[in-house]
Short mmCIF file of C-alpha atoms in Angstrom, two decimals:
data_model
loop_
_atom_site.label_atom_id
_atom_site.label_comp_id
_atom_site.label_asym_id
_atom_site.label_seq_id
_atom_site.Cartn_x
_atom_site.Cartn_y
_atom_site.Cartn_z
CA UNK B 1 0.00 0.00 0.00
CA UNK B 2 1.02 2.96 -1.06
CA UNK B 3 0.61 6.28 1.37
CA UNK B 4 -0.69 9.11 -0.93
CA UNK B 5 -0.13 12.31 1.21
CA UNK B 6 1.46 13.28 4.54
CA UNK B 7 0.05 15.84 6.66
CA UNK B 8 1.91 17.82 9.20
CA UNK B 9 -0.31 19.68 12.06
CA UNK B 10 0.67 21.98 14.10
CA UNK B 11 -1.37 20.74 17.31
CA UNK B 12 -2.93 17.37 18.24
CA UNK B 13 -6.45 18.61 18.10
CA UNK B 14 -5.37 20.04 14.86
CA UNK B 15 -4.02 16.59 13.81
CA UNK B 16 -7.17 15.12 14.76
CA UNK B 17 -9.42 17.62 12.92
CA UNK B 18 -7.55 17.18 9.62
CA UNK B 19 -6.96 13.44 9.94
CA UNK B 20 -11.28 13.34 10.08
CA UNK B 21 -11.37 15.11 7.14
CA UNK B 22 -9.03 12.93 4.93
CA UNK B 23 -10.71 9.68 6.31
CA UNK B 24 -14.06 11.50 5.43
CA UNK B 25 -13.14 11.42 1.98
CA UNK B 26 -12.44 7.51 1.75
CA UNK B 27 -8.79 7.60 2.68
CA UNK B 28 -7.50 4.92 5.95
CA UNK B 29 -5.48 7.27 8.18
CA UNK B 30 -3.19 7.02 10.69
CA UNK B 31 -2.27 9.32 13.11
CA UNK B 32 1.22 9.84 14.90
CA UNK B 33 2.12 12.55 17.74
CA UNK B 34 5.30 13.94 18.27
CA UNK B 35 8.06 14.33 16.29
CA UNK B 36 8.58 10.29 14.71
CA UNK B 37 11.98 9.02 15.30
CA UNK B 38 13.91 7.59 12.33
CA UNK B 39 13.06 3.69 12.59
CA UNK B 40 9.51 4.74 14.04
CA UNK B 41 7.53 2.02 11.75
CA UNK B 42 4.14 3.92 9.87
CA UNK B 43 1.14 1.43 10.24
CA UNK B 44 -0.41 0.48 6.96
CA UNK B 45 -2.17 3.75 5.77
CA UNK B 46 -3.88 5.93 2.79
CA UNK B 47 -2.25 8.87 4.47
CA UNK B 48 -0.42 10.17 7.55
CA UNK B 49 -0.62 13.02 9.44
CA UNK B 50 2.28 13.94 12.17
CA UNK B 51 0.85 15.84 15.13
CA UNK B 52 2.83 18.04 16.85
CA UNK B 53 3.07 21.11 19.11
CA UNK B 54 4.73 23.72 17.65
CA UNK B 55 1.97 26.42 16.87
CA UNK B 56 3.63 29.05 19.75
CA UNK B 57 7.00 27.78 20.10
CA UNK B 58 10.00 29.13 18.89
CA UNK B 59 10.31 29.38 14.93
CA UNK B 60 13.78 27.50 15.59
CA UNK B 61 11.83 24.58 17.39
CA UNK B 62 9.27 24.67 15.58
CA UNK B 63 11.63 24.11 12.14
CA UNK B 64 13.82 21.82 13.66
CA UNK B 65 10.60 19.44 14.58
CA UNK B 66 9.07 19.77 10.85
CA UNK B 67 12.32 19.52 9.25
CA UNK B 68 12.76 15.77 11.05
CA UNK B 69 8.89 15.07 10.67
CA UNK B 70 9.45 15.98 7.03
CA UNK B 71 12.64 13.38 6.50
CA UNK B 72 10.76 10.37 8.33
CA UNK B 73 7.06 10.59 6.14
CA UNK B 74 10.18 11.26 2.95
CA UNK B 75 11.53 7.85 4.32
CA UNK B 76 8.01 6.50 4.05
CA UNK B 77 7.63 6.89 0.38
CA UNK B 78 5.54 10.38 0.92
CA UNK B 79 5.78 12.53 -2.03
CA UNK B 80 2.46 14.70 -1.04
CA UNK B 81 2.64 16.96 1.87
CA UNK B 82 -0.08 19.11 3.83
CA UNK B 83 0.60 21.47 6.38
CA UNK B 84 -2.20 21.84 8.55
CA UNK B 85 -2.79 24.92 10.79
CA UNK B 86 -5.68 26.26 12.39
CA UNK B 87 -8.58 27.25 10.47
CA UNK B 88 -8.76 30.24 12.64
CA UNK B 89 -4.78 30.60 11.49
CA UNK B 90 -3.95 30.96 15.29
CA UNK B 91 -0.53 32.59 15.12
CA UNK B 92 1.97 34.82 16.76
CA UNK B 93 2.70 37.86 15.02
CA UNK B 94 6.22 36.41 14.36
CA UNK B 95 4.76 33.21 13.49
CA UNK B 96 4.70 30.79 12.58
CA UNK B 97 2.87 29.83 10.25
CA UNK B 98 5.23 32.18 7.43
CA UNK B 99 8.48 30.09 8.64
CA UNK B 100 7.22 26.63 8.64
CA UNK B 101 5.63 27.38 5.12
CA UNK B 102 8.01 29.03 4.29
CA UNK B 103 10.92 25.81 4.97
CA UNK B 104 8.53 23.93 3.19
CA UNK B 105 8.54 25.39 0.32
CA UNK B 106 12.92 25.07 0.42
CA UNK B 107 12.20 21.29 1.35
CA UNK B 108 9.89 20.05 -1.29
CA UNK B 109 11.36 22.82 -3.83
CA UNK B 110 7.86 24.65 -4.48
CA UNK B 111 8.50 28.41 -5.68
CA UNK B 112 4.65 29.16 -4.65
CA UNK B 113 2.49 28.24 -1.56
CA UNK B 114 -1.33 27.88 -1.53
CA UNK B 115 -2.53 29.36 2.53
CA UNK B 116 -6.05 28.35 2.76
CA UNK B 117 -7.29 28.04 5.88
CA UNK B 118 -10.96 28.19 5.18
CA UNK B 119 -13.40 24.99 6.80
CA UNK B 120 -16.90 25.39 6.05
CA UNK B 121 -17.81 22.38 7.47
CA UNK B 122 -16.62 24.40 10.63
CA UNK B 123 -17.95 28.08 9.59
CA UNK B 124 -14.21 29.46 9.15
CA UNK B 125 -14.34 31.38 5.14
CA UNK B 126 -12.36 33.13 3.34
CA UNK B 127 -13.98 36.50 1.48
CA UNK B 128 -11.47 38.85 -0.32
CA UNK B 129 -8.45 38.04 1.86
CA UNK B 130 -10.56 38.70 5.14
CA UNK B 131 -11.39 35.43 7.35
CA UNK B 132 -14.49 34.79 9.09
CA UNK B 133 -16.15 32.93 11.80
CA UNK B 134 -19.57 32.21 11.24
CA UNK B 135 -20.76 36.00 10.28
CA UNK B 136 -18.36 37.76 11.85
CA UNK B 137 -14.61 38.36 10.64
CA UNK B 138 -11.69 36.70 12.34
CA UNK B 139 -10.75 39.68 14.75
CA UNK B 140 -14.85 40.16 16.38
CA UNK B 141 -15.37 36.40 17.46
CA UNK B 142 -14.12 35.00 20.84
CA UNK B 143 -10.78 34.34 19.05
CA UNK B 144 -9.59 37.78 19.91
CA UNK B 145 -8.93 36.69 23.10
CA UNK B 146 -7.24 33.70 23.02
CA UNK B 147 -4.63 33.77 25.61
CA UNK B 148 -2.19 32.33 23.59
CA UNK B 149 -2.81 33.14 19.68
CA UNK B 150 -5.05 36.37 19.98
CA UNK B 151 -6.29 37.38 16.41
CA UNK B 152 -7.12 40.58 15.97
CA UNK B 153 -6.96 41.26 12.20
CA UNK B 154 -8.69 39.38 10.27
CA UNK B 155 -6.93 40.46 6.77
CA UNK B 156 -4.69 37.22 6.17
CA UNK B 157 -2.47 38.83 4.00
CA UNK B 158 -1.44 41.27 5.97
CA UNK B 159 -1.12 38.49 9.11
CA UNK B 160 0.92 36.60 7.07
CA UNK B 161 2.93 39.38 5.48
CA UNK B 162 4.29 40.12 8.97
CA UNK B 163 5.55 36.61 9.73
CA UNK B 164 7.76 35.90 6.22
CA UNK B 165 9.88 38.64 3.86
CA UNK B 166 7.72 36.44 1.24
CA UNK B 167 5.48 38.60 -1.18
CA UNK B 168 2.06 37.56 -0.54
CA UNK B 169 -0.62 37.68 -2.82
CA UNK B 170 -4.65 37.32 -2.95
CA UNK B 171 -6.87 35.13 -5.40
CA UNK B 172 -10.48 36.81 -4.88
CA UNK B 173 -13.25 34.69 -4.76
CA UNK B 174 -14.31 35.89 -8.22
CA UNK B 175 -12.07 33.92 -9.40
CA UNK B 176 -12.35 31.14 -7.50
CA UNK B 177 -16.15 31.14 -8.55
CA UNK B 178 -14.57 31.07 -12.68
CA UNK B 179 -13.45 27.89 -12.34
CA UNK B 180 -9.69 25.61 -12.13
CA UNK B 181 -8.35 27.45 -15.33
CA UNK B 182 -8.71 30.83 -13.98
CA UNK B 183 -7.20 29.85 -10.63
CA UNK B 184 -4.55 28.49 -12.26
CA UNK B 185 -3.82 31.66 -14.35
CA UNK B 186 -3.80 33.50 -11.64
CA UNK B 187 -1.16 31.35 -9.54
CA UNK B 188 0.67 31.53 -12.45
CA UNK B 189 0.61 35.20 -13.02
CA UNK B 190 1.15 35.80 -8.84
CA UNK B 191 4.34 33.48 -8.81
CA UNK B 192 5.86 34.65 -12.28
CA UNK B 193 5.18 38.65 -10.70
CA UNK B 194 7.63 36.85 -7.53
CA UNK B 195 4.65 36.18 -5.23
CA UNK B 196 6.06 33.20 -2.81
CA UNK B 197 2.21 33.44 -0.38
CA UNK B 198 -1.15 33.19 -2.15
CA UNK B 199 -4.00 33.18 -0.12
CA UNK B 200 -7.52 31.73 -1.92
CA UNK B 201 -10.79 32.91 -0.98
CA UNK B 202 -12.89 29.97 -0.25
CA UNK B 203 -16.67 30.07 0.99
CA UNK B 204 -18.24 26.53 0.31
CA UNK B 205 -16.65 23.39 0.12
CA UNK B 206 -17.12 23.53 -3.67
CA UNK B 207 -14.82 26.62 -3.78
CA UNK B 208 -11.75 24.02 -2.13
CA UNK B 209 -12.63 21.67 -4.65
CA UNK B 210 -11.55 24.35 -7.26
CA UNK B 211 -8.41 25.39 -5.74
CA UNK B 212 -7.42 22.00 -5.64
CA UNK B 213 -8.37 20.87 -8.70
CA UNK B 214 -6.14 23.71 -9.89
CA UNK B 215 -2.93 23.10 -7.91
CA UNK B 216 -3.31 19.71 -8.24
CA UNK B 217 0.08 19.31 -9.83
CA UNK B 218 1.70 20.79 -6.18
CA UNK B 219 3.45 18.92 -4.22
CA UNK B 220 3.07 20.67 -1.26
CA UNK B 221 -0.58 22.15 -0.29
CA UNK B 222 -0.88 24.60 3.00
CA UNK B 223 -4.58 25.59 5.11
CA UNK B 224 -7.37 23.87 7.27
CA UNK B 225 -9.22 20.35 7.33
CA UNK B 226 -11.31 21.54 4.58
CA UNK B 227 -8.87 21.87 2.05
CA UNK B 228 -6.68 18.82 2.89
CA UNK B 229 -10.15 16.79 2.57
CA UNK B 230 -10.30 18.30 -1.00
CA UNK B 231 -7.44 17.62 -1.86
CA UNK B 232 -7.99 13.52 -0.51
CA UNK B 233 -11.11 13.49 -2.88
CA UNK B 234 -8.87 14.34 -5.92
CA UNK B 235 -6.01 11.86 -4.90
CA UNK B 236 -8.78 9.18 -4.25
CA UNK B 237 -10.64 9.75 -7.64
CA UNK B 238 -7.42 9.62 -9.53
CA UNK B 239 -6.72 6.31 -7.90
CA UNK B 240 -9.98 4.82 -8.47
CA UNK B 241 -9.76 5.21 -11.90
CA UNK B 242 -6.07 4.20 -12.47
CA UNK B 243 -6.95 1.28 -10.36
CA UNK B 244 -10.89 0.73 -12.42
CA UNK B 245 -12.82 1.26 -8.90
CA UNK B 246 -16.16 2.53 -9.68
CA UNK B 247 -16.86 5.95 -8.36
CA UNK B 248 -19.26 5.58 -5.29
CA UNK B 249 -18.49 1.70 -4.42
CA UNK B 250 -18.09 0.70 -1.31
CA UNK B 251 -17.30 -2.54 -1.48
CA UNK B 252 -14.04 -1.47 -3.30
CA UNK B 253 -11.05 0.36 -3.31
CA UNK B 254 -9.98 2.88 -0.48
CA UNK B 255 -13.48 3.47 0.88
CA UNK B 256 -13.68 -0.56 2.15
CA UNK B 257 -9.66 -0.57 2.92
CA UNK B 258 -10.01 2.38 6.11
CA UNK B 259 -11.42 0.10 8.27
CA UNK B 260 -9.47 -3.24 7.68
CA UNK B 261 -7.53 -3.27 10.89
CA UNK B 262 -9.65 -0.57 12.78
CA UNK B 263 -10.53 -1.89 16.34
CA UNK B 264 -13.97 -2.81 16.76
CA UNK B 265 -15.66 -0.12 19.10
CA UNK B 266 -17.54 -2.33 21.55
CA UNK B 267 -14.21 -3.76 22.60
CA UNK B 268 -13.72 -0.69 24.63
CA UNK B 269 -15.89 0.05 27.38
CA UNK B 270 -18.17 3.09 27.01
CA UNK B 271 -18.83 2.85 31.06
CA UNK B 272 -14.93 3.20 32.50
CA UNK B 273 -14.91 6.87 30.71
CA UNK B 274 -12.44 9.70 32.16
CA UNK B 275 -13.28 13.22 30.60
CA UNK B 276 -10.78 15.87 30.85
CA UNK B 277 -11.28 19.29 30.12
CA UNK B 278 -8.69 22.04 29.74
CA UNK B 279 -9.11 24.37 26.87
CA UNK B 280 -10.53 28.03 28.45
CA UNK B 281 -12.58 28.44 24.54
CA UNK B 282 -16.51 29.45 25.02
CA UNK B 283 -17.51 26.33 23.60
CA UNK B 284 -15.17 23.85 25.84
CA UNK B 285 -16.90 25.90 28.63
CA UNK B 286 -20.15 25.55 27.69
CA UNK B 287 -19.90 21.52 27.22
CA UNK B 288 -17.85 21.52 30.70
CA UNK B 289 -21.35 23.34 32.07
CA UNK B 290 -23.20 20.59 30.33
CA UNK B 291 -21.12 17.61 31.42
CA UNK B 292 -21.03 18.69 35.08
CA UNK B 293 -24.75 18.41 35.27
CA UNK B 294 -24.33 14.79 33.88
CA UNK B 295 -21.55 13.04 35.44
CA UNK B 296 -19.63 12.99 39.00
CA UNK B 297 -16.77 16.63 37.98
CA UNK B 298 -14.06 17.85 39.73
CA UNK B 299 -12.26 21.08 39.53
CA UNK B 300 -8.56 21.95 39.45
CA UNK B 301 -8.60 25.20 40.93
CA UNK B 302 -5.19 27.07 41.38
CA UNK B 303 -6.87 29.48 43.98
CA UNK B 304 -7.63 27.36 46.02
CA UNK B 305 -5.19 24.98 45.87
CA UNK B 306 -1.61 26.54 44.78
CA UNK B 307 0.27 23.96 45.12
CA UNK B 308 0.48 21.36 41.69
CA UNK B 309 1.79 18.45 43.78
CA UNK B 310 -1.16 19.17 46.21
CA UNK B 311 -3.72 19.85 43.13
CA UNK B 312 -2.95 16.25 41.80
CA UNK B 313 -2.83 14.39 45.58
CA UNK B 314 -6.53 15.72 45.97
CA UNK B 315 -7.19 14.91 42.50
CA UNK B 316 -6.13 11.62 42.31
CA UNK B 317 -8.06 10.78 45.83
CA UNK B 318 -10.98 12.20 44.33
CA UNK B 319 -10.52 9.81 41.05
CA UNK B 320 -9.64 6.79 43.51
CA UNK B 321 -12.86 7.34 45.40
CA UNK B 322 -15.39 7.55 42.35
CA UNK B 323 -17.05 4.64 40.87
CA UNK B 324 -15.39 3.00 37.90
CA UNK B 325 -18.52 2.23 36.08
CA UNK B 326 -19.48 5.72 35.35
CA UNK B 327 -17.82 8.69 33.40
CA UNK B 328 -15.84 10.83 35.34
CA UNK B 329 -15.02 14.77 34.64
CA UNK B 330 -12.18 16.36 35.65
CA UNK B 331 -11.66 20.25 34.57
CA UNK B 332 -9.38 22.83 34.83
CA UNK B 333 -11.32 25.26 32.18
CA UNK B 334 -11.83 28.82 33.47
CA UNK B 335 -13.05 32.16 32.37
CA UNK B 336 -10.62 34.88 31.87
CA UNK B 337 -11.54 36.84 35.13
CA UNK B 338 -10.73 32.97 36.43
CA UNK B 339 -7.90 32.86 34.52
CA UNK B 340 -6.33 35.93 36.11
CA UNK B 341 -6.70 34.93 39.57
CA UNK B 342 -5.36 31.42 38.77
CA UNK B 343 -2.09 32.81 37.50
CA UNK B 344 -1.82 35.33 40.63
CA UNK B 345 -2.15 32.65 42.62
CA UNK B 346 0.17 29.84 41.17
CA UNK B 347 2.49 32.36 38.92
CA UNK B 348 3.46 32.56 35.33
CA UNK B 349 3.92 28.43 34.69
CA UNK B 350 -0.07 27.93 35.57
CA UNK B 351 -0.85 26.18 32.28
CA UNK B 352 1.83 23.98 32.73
CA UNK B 353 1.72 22.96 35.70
CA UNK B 354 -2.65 22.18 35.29
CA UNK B 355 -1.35 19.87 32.11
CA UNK B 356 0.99 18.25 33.85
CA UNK B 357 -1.70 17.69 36.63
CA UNK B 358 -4.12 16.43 33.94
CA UNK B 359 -1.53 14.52 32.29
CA UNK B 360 -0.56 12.39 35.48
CA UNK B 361 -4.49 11.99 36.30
CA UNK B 362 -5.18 10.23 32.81
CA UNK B 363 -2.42 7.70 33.39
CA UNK B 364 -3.79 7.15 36.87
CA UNK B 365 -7.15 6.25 35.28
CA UNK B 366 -5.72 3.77 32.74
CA UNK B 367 -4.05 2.23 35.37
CA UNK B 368 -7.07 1.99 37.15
CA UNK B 369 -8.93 0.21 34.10
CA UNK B 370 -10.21 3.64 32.56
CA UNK B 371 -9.83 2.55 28.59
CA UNK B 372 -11.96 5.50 27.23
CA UNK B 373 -10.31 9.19 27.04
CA UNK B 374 -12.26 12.49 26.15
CA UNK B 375 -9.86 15.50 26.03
CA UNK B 376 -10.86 18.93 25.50
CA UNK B 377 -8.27 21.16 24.25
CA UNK B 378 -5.37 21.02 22.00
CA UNK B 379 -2.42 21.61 24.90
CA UNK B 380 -4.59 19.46 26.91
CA UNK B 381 -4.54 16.76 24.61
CA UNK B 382 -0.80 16.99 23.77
CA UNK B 383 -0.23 16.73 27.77
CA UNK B 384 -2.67 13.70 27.71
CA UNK B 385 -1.41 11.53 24.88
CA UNK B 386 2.69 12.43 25.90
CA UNK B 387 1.77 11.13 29.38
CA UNK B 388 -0.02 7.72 28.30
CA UNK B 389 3.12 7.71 25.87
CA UNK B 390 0.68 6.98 22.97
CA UNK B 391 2.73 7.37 19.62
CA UNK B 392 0.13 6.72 16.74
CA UNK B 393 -3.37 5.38 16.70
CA UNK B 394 -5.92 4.70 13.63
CA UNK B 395 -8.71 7.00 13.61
CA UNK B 396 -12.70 6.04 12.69
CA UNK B 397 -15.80 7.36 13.04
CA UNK B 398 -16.13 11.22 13.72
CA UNK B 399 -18.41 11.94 16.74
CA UNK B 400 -19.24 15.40 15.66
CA UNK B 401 -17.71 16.61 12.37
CA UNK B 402 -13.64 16.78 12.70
CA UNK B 403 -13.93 15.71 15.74
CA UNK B 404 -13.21 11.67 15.52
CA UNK B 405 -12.19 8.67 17.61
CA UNK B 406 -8.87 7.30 17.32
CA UNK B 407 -7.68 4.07 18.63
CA UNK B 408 -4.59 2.27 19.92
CA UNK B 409 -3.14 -1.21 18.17
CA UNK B 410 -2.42 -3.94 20.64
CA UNK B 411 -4.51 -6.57 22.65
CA UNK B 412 -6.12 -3.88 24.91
CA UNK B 413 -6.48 -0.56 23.19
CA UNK B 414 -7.22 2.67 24.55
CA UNK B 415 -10.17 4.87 22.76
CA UNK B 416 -9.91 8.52 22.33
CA UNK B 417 -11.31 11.69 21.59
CA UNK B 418 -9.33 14.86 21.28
CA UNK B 419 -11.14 18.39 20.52
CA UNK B 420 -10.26 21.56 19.54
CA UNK B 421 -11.07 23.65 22.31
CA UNK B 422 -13.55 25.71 19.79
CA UNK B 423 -15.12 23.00 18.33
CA UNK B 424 -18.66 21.26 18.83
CA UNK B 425 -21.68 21.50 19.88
CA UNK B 426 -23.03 21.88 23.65
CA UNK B 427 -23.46 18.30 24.63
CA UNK B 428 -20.37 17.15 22.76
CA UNK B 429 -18.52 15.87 26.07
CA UNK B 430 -22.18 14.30 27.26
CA UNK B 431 -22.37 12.55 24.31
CA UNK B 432 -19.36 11.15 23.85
CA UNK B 433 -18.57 9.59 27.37
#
């Protein structure tokens, strides 16, 4: 088997979201976290994506990581790569989402990039350069107050012009609506004029399909889980019909292949379920609301209890003393005024020292016979998945859109589900536990 494209993400929620969207259009996918290490073996796979966490770090990290991730799925036989980022482009102002596209370009020896970070399926477009969420651009939804990616200008080519010396350019949506052939002209023209940045306008899933059906030739494709999932339609058309699958069987081809080692789901428990909750977003607090109203919840509160070592001894007891055949919720998700007091009152390393906490509490719980994990938050899940030292899984069915389980190979495999901290709906954690 041959694996047609490998993704790099720039967060595990991120890796998740775009590894839904590539198995939503037929592809098997597996997913890996952390930078692989040179004999790490790839499971048998359509595509790949590598999750990482290198969204606010340090553009040297953050190059140094992608640059190794890059030469392992190159040692796999990849010859398509995706760089996923957020389809809210969550980004310092130095990066670094420029730098990484930027080396990746140098790697695969592109001249031009393609930045589209528009998801419909998620209500993130594109219109004349500006993004939006739902009806509102970029820089008036909650995003503008992220505490760690703040966006507060929604124009992405002028965000993106102040993280790379790169010209950037702009294909308007009136072009997009002409058709391939006129997005192609125009990447021409932009990259013959020395544009290296082109962002596309993109406001239905159609509109992805035409950017993609344009670039198609590219090696190297850059933007959300909308336009990666494109871009898996394409590859898995042009497969079916070198390989004479009819279009729409499912008893053939790549569509019937994703789940030929996937673990069946009534193998793991639903009751044993741990939930834990992180991410500060409006919508992880609203399901958090929701879930304590459901199951047994506990809160990691740095006001009241300052101490991390003393956070996780109460924790833990608390865990130890709930019943095992019920979901469980465990939160540390505040509001900003929340926020604020929780940093006065365990100092600037608060967010590390709560993942840590929630880190060490999900690898209590597995030892305890907990085999289902629901994580809410992308540093929440990275903390999560480094401390059950999970290195790849297979993912399957989505619970909400780009939102999917993913399972662990071996004789007794953990299930999880890692969200973006923005995404789904109010009774996602209810739901899925």
């Amino acid at each position: 088997m041959m694996t047609e494209i490998g993704c790099i993400a720039d967060d595990y929620t991120g890796g998740t979201d775009v590894a839904a969207g590539l198995r939503r259009a037929g592809l098997r996918v597996a997913l890996v976290f952390g930078v692989p290490t040179s004999g790490q073996a790839l499971p048998p796979c359509d595509a790949v994506v590598v999750a990482m966490k290198f969204r606010t770090t340090s553009v040297e990290k953050a190059s140094e990581d992608v640059s190794a991730a890059y030469d392992w799925l190159t040692s796999q036989g990849v010859r398509r790569f995706y760089y996923k980022y957020c389809s809210t482009f969550d980004s310092t102002t130095e990066g670094n989402i420029g730098p990484i596209t930027d080396l990746l370009l140098q790697l695969t020896g592109m001249r031009t990039s393609v930045i589209s970070p528009s998801s419909p399926v998620h209500g993130r477009t594109v219109y004349q350069g500006h993004l939006f969420v739902g009806d509102r651009l970029l820089s008036e939804s909650p995003l503008r107050h992220h505490p760690l990616t703040p966006m507060t200008d929604p124009d992405l080519v002028r965000v993106l012009a102040r993280q790379t010396a790169g010209p950037v350019g702009l294909v308007s949506w009136a072009v997009v609506d002409a058709g391939p052939p006129t997005v192609r002209e125009a990447f021409d023209l932009l990259a013959r004029s020395g544009v290296r940045h082109v962002v596309t306008d993109a406001i239905s899933v159609d509109d992805l399909r035409t950017v993609v059906s344009a670039t198609q030739d590219c090696s190297l494709l850059t933007g959300g889980a909308g336009l990666a999932e494109a871009w898996a339609e394409l590859v898995r058309d042009q497969r079916d019909i070198g390989t004479g699958t009819p279009d729409g069987d499912a008893s053939a081809g790549p569509r019937a292949a994703r789940d030929d080692h996937s673990t069946p789901v009534e193998t793991v428990s639903a009751a044993a379920t741990l939930l834990l909750a992180g991410s500060c977003s409006a919508a992880t607090l609203a399901q958090v609301s929701e879930a304590k109203t459901a199951f047994p919840s506990h809160r990691l509160n740095p006001v009241r209890t300052p101490d991390p070592a003393q956070m996780l001894r109460e924790a833990r007891a608390w865990l130890q003393a709930q019943p095992s055949g019920r979901p469980r919720l465990i939160y540390a998700s505040a509001t900003a005024a929340e926020r604020e007091a929780a940093v006065a009152a365990m100092g600037p390393r608060t967010a590390e020292h709560l993942e840590h906490v929630l880190g060490a509490l999900a690898v209590d719980a597995a030892a305890m016979g907990t085999r289902r994990f629901v994580v809410a938050g992308g540093e929440t899940s990275g903390a999560v998945v480094s401390a059950l030292g999970i290195q790849h899984v297979l993912v399957e069915d989505e619970l909400e859109a780009g939102v999917p389980w993913c399972t662990t190979e071996g004789p007794r495999p953990l299930r999880l589900l890692l969200k973006s901290g923005n995404f789904g709906s109010r009774r996602l954690l209810v739901d899925a536990a």
